[in-house]
Coordinates of C-alpha atoms in Angstrom, one line a residue:
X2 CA 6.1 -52.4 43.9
X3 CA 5.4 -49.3 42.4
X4 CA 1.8 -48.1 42.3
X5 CA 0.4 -47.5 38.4
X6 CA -2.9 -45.8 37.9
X7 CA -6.0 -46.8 35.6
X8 CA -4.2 -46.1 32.1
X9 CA -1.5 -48.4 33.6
X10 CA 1.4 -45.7 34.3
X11 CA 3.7 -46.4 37.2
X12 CA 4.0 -43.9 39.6
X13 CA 7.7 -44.1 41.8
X14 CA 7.6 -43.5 45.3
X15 CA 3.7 -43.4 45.7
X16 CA 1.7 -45.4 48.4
X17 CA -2.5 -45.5 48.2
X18 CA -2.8 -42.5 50.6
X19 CA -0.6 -40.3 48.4
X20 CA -2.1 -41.2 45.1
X21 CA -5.2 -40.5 46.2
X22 CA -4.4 -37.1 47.5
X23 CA -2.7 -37.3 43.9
X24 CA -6.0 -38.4 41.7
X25 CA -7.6 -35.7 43.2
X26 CA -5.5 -32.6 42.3
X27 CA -5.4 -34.2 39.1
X28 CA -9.0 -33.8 38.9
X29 CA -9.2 -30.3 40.3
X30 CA -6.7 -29.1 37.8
X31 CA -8.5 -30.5 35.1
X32 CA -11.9 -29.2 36.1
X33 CA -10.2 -25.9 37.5
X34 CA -11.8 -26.1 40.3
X35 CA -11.0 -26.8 44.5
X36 CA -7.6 -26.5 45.5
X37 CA -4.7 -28.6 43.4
X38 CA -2.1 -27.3 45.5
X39 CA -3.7 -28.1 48.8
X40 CA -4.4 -31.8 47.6
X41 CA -1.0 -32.1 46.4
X42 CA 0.5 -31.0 49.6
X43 CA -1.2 -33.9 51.3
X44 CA 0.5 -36.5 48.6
X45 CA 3.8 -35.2 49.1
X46 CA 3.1 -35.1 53.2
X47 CA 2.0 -38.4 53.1
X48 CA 4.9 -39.6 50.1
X49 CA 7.9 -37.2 50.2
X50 CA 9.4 -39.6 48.1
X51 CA 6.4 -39.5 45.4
X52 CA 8.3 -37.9 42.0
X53 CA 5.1 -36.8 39.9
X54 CA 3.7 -35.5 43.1
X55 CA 6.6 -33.0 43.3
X56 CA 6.7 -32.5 39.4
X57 CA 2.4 -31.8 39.9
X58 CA 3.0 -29.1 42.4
X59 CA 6.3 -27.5 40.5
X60 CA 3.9 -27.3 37.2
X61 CA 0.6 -25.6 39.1
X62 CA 3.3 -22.5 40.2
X63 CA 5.2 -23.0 37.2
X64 CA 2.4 -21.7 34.9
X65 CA 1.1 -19.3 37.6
X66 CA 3.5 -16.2 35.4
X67 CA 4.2 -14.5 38.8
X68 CA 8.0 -14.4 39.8
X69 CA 7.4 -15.7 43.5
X70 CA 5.9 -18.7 42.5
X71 CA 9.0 -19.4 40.1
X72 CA 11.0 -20.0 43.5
X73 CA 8.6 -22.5 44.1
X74 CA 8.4 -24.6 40.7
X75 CA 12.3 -24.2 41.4
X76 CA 12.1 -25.9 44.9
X77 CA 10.1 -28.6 43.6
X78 CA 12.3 -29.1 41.1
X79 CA 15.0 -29.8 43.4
X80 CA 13.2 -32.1 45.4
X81 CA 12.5 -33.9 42.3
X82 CA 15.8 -34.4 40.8
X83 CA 17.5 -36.5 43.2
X84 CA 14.2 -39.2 43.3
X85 CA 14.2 -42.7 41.6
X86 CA 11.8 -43.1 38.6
X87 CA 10.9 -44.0 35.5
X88 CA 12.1 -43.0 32.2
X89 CA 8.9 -41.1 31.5
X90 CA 9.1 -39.5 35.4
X91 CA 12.4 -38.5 34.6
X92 CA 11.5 -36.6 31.6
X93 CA 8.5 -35.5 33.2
X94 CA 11.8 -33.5 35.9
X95 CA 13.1 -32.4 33.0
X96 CA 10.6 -30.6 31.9
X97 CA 9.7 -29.0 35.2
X98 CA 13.7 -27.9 35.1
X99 CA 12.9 -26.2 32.0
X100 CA 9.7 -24.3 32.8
X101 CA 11.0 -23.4 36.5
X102 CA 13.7 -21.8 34.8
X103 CA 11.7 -20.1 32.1
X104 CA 12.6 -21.9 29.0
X105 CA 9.0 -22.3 28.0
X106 CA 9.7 -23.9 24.7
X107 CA 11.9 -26.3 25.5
X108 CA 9.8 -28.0 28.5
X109 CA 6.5 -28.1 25.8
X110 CA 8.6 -29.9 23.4
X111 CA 9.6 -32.8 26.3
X112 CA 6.1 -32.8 27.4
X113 CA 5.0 -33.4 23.2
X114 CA 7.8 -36.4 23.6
X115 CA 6.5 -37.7 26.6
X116 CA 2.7 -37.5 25.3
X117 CA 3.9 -39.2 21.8
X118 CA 5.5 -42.3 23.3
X119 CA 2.2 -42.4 26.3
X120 CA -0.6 -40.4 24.8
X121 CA -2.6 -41.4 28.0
X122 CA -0.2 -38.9 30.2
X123 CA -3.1 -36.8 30.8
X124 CA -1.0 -34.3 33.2
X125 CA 1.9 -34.2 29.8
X126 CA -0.9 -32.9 27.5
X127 CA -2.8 -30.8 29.9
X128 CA 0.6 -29.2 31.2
X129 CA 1.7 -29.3 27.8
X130 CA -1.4 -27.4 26.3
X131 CA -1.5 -24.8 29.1
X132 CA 2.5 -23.9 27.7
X133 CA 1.3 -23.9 24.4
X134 CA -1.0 -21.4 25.3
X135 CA 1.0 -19.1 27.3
X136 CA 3.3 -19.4 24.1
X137 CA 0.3 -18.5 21.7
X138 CA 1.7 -21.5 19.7
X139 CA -1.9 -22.2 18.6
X140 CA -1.0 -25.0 16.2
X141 CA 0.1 -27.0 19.2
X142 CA -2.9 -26.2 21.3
X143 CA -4.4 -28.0 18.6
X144 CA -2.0 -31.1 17.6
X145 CA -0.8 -31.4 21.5
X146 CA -4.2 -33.1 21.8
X147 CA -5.0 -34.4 18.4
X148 CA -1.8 -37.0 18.2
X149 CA -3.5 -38.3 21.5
X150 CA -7.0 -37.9 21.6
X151 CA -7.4 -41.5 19.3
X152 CA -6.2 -43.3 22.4
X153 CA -8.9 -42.0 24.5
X154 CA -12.0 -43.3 24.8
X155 CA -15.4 -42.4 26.4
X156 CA -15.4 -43.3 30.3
X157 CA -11.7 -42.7 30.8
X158 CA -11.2 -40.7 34.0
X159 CA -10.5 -37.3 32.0
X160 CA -11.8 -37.7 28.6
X161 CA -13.8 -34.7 29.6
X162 CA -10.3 -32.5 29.7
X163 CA -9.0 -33.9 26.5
X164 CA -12.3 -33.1 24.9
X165 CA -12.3 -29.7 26.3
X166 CA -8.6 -29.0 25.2
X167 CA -9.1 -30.2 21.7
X168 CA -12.0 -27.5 22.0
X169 CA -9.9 -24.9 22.4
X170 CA -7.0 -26.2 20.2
X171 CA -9.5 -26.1 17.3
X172 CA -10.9 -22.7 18.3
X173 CA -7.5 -21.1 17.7
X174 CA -7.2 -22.5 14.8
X175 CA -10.0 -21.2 13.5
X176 CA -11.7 -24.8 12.5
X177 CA -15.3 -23.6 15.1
X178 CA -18.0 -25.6 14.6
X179 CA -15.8 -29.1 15.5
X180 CA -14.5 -27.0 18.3
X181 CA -18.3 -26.0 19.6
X182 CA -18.7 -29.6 19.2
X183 CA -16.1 -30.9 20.7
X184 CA -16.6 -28.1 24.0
X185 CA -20.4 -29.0 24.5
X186 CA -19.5 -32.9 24.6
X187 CA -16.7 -31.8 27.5
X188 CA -19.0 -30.2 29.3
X189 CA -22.0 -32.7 29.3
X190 CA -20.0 -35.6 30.5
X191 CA -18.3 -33.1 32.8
X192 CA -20.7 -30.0 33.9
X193 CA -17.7 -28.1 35.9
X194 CA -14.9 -28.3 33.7
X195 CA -14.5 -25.1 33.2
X196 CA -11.5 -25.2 30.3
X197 CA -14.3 -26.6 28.2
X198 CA -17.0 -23.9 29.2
X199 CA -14.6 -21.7 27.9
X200 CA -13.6 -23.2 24.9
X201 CA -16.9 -23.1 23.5
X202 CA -17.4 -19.3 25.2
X203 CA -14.1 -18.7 22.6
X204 CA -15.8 -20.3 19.5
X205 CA -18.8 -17.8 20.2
X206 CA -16.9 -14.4 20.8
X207 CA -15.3 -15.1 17.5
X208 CA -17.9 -16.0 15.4
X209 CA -19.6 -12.2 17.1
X210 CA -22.7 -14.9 18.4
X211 CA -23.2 -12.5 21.1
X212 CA -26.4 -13.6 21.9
X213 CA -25.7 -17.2 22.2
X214 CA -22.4 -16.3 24.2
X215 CA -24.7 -14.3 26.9
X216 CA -27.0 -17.7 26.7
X217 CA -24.3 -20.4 27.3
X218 CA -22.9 -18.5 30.0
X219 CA -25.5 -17.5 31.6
X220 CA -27.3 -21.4 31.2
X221 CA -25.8 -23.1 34.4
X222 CA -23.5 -20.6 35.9
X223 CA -23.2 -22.5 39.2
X224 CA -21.4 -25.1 37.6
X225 CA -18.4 -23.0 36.1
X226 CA -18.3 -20.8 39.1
X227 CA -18.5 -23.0 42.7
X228 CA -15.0 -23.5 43.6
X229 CA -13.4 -22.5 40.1
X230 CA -10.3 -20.7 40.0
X231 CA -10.8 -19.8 36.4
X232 CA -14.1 -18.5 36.8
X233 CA -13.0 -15.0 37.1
X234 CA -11.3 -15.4 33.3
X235 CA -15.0 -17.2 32.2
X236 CA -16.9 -14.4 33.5
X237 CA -14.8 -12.5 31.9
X238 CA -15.7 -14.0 29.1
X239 CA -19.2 -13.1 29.8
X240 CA -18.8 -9.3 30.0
X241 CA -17.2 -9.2 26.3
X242 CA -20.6 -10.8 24.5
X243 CA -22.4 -7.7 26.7
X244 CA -19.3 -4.9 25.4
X245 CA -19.6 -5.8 21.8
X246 CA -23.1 -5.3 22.0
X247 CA -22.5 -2.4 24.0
X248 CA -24.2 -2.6 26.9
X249 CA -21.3 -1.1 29.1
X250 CA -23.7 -1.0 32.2
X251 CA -23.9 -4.7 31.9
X252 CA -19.7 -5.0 31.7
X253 CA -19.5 -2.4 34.5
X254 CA -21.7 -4.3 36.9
X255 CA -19.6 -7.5 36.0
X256 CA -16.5 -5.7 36.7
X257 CA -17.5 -4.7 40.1
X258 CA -19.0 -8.0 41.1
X259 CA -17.8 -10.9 40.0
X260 CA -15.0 -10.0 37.6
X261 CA -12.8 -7.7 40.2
X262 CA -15.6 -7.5 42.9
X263 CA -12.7 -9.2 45.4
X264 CA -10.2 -7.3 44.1
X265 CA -7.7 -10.6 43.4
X266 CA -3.7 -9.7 43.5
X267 CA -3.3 -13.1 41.1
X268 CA -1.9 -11.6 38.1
X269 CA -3.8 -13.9 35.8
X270 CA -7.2 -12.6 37.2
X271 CA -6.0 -9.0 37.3
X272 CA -4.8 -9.2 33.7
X273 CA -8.4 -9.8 32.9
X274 CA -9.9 -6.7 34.9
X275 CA -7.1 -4.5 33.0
X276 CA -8.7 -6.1 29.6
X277 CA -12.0 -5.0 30.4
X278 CA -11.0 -1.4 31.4
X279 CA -9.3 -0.7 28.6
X280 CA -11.9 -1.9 26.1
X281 CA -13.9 0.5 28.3
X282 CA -11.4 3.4 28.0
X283 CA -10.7 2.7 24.5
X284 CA -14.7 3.8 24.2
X285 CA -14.1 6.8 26.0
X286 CA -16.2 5.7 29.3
X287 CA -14.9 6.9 32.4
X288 CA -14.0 4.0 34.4
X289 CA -13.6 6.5 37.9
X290 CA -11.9 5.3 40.4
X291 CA -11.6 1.5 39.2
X292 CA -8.2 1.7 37.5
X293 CA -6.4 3.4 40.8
X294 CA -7.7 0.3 42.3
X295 CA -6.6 -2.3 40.2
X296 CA -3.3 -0.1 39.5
X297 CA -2.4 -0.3 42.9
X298 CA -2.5 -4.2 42.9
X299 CA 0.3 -3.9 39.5
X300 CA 2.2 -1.9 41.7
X301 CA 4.2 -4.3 43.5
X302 CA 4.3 -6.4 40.3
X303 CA 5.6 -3.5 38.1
X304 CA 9.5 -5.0 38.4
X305 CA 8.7 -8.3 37.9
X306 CA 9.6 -8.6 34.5
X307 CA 9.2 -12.5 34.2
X308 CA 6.1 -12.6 31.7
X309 CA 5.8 -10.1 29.0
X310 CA 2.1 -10.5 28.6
X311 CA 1.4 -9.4 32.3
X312 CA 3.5 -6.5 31.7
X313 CA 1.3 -5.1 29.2
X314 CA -1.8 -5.2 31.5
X315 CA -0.2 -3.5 33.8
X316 CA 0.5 -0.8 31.8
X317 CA -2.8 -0.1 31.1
X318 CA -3.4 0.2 34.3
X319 CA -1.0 2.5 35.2
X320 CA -2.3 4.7 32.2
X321 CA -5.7 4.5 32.9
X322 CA -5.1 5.6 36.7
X323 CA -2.4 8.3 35.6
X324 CA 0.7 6.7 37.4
X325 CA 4.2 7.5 35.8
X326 CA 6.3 6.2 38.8
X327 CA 5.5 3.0 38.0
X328 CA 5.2 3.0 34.1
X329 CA 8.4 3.7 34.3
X330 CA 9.7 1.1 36.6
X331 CA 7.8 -1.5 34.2
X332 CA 9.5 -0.1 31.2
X333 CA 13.0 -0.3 33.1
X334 CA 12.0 -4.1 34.1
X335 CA 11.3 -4.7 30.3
X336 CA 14.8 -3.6 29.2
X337 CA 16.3 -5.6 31.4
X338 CA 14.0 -8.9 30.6
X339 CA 15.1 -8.2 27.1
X340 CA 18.9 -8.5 28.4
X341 CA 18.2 -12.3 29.7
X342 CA 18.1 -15.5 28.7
X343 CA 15.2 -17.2 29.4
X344 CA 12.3 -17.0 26.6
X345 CA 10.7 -14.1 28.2
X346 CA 13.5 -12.1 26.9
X347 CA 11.8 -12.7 23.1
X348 CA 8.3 -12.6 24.1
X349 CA 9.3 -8.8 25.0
X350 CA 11.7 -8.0 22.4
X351 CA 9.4 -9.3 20.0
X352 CA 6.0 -8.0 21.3
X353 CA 5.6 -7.0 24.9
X354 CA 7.7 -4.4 24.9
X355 CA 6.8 -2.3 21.8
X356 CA 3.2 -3.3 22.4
X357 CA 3.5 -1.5 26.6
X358 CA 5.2 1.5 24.7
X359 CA 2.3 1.9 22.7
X360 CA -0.7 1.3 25.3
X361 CA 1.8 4.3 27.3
X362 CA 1.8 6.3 24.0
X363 CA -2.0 6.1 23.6
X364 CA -2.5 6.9 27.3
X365 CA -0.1 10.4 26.6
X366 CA -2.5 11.0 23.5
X367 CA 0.0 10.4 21.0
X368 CA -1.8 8.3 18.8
X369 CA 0.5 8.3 15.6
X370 CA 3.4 6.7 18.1
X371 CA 0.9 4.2 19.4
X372 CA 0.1 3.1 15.4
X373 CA 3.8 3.1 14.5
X374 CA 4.3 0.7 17.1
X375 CA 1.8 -2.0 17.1
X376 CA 1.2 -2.0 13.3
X377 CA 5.0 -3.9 13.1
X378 CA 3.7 -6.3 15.7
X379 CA -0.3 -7.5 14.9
X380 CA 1.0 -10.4 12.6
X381 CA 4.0 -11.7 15.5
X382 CA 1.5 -10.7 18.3
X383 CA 0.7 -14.7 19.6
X384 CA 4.1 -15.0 20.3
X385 CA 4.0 -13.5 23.7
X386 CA 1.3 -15.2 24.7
X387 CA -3.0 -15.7 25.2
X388 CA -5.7 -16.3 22.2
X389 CA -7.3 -14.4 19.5
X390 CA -9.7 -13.2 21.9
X391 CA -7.5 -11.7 24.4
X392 CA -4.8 -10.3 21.4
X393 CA -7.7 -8.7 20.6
X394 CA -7.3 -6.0 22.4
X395 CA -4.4 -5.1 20.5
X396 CA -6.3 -4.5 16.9
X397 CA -9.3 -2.4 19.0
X398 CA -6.4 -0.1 20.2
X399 CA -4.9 0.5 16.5
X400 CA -8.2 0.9 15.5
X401 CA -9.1 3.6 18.0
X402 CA -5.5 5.1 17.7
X403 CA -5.5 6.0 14.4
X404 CA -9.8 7.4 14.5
X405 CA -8.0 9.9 17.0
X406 CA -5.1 9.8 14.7
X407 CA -6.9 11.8 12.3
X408 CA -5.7 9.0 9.7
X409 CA -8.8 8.1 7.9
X410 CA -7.5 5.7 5.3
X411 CA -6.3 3.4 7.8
X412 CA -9.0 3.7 9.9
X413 CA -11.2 2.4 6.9
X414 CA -8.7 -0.1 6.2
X415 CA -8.9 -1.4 9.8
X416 CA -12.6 -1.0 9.9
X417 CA -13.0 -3.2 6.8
X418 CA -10.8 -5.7 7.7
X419 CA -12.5 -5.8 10.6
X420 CA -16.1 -5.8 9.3
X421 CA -14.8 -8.9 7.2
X422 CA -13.2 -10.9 9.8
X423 CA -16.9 -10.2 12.5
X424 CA -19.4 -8.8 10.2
X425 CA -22.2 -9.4 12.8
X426 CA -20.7 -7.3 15.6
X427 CA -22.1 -4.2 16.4
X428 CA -18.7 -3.2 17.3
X429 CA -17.3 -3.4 13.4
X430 CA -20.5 -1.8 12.4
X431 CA -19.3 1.2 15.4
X432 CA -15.6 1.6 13.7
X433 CA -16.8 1.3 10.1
X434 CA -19.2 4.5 11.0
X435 CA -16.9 6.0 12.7
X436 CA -13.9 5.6 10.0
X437 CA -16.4 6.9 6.8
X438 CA -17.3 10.0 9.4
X439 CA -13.6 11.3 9.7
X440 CA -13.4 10.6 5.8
X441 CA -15.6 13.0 5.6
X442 CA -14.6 15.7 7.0

């Protein structure tokens, strides 16, 4: 008989010892904490014939965005296909086929199918939810979870994730004080889930409630960083209250400690470090001998071409540690992305690629290129990828391209829009100085 777990969902193939290896990657992923993969090793060791513990370990290194761990998603895949199971296992293969392969859209819209007909799937709308943000499809971050969250109920093993992910869905939508609720309830029933730590640390960066960021951060930081793999982003996370403030020694000492102290080769961590050294660079501080350091790590990553947001990222590093060798490699890997068929292909047709251009073009000190070639872009930008906090980075560049530009009436056209959009950053306050000082002179 096959085993079904608390929300009453059979699971082919699994014996006691398995799923409990099994329950317990389920709860690291959804904390972000321990060591999924390690856990789920043990349930396939002990069940080799346990579908969703293949599928579990295929989705952790299919959402990883690094080409090596594509191979892997790809072998679980395979040892997945050919194993008995349910309707909804099956689709839950599918789906896994479909991400190992790159076809991001298509696996988030069997995942939505497999959530609608059991909203209790937790792994569906977490998996699900983690696509719809890699795809910057922000209306789904939201309605992923919203179609389900009426079937969950307080107590439920993982209400605490659901909570945390409608969080996040609301804070890209731009509906904040529900999502501040909804983050702070995550994270009292569940201290370490550290999705819903940053969920509310999203609703505060855009709302420019620096202050408060810098407080909820800094309130319990042992419980979003023991054991978290995503405590590098939340730090992160920490360091931008302190920049828009200003208070670069702050971000500098974050930066060297626990932001890129350990120097990670995970592109998802190192993507952060380049965010913050560019904001830095786009101030004019001299980051040293930080971005030949992190640039060295892109290095072996600069051919990849498998995730156009990376790519970007990369870029800046290479620019901000001077190295055209591999700019130019990157570049070469985007053109051929662009050539394939996978969904990559559009994130860097559509975005990635003109956006790396222009972060190269900035770095060369041609700033009119660099404003030709993101101004097309802002409104399309989600569409390769992250949220309104990391895209960011993208509307502080035009900003700071055209001020060096020389072009004063879109600089005070971005500075107002700006000033509108976070009229209590100091940051705004910066550019819309800045902007009226070129005007005149």
């Amino acid at each position: 008989m096959a085993l079904k777990d608390a929300f009453g969902l059979t699971y082919s193939g699994a014996t006691e010892a398995g799923f409990s290896s099994y329950g317990r990657a389920a709860h690291e992923l959804q904390c972000f904490i321990g060591d999924p993969v390690a856990s789920i090793d043990r349930a396939i060791a002990d069940d080799p014939g346990f579908v969703m513990a293949h599928v579990f370990k295929g989705y952790l290194f299919g959402l990883a965005t690094e080409r090596e761990a594509m191979a892997v998603a790809q072998s679980c895949h395979a040892a997945a296909l050919p194993l008995a199971g349910t309707t909804r296992e099956q689709a839950h293969v599918a789906a896994l086929g479909h991400l190992a392969n790159g076809r991001w859209h298509d696996a988030a819209r069997i995942l939505e199918d497999i959530a609608i007909d059991d909203p209790l799937d937790a792994l569906a709308l977490q998996v699900g939810h983690q696509i719809d943000f890699f795809t910057g499809n922000a209306r789904m971050l939201r309605d992923r979870i919203g179609r389900a969250l009426p079937a969950w109920q307080k107590g439920m093993p993982g209400y605490h994730a659901v909570l945390g992910m409608q969080a996040f869905g609301l804070e890209e939508m731009g509906d904040y004080g529900r999502a501040e609720s909804f983050g702070r309830q995550a994270v009292a029933i569940e201290p370490r889930d550290g999705w819903a730590q940053h969920a509310v640390a999203h609703v505060l960066e855009m709302q420019s409630r620096q202050k408060d960021g810098i407080a909820w951060m800094r309130a319990n930081p042992e419980a979003w960083t023991k054991d978290s793999f995503l405590k590098i982003h939340n730090w992160w996370h920490l360091a931008l209250f302190h920049y828009d403030l200003g208070e670069t020694d702050e971000v500098l000492r974050l930066y060297d400690g626990p932001i890129y102290g350990e120097r990670s080769t995970l592109a998802l961590n190192m993507v952060d470090a380049s965010a913050i050294l560019w904001r830095l660079h786009l101030g004019g501080l001299d980051v040293c001998e930080r971005w030949a350091a992190l640039a060295a790590n892109w290095m072996p990553k600069a051919a990849a071409g498998n995730y156009a947001f990376n790519d970007t990222h990369a870029m800046m590093a290479f620019v901000g540690a001077g190295l055209e060798g591999p700019a130019r490699t990157l570049i070469e890997a985007q053109r051929e992305a662009m050539r394939g068929s996978d969904d990559n292909a559009a994130f860097t047709r559509d975005v990635g690629h003109p956006l790396t251009l222009a972060v190269k073009a900035f770095g060369e000190g041609n700033y009119d290129e660099a404003v030709r070639l993101i101004r097309p872009i802002r409104s399309i930008a989600h569409r390769f990828g992250g949220s309104h906090a990391q895209r960011d980075v993208i509307d502080l560049t035009l900003i700071e391209a055209a001020l060096r530009a020389g072009d004063g009436a879109l600089a005070r056209a971005l500075a107002a829009e700006r000033q509108l959009a976070r009229p209590e950053s100091p940051l705004s306050a910066l550019f819309s100085r800045r902007a009226d000082d070129l005007s005149e002179n």
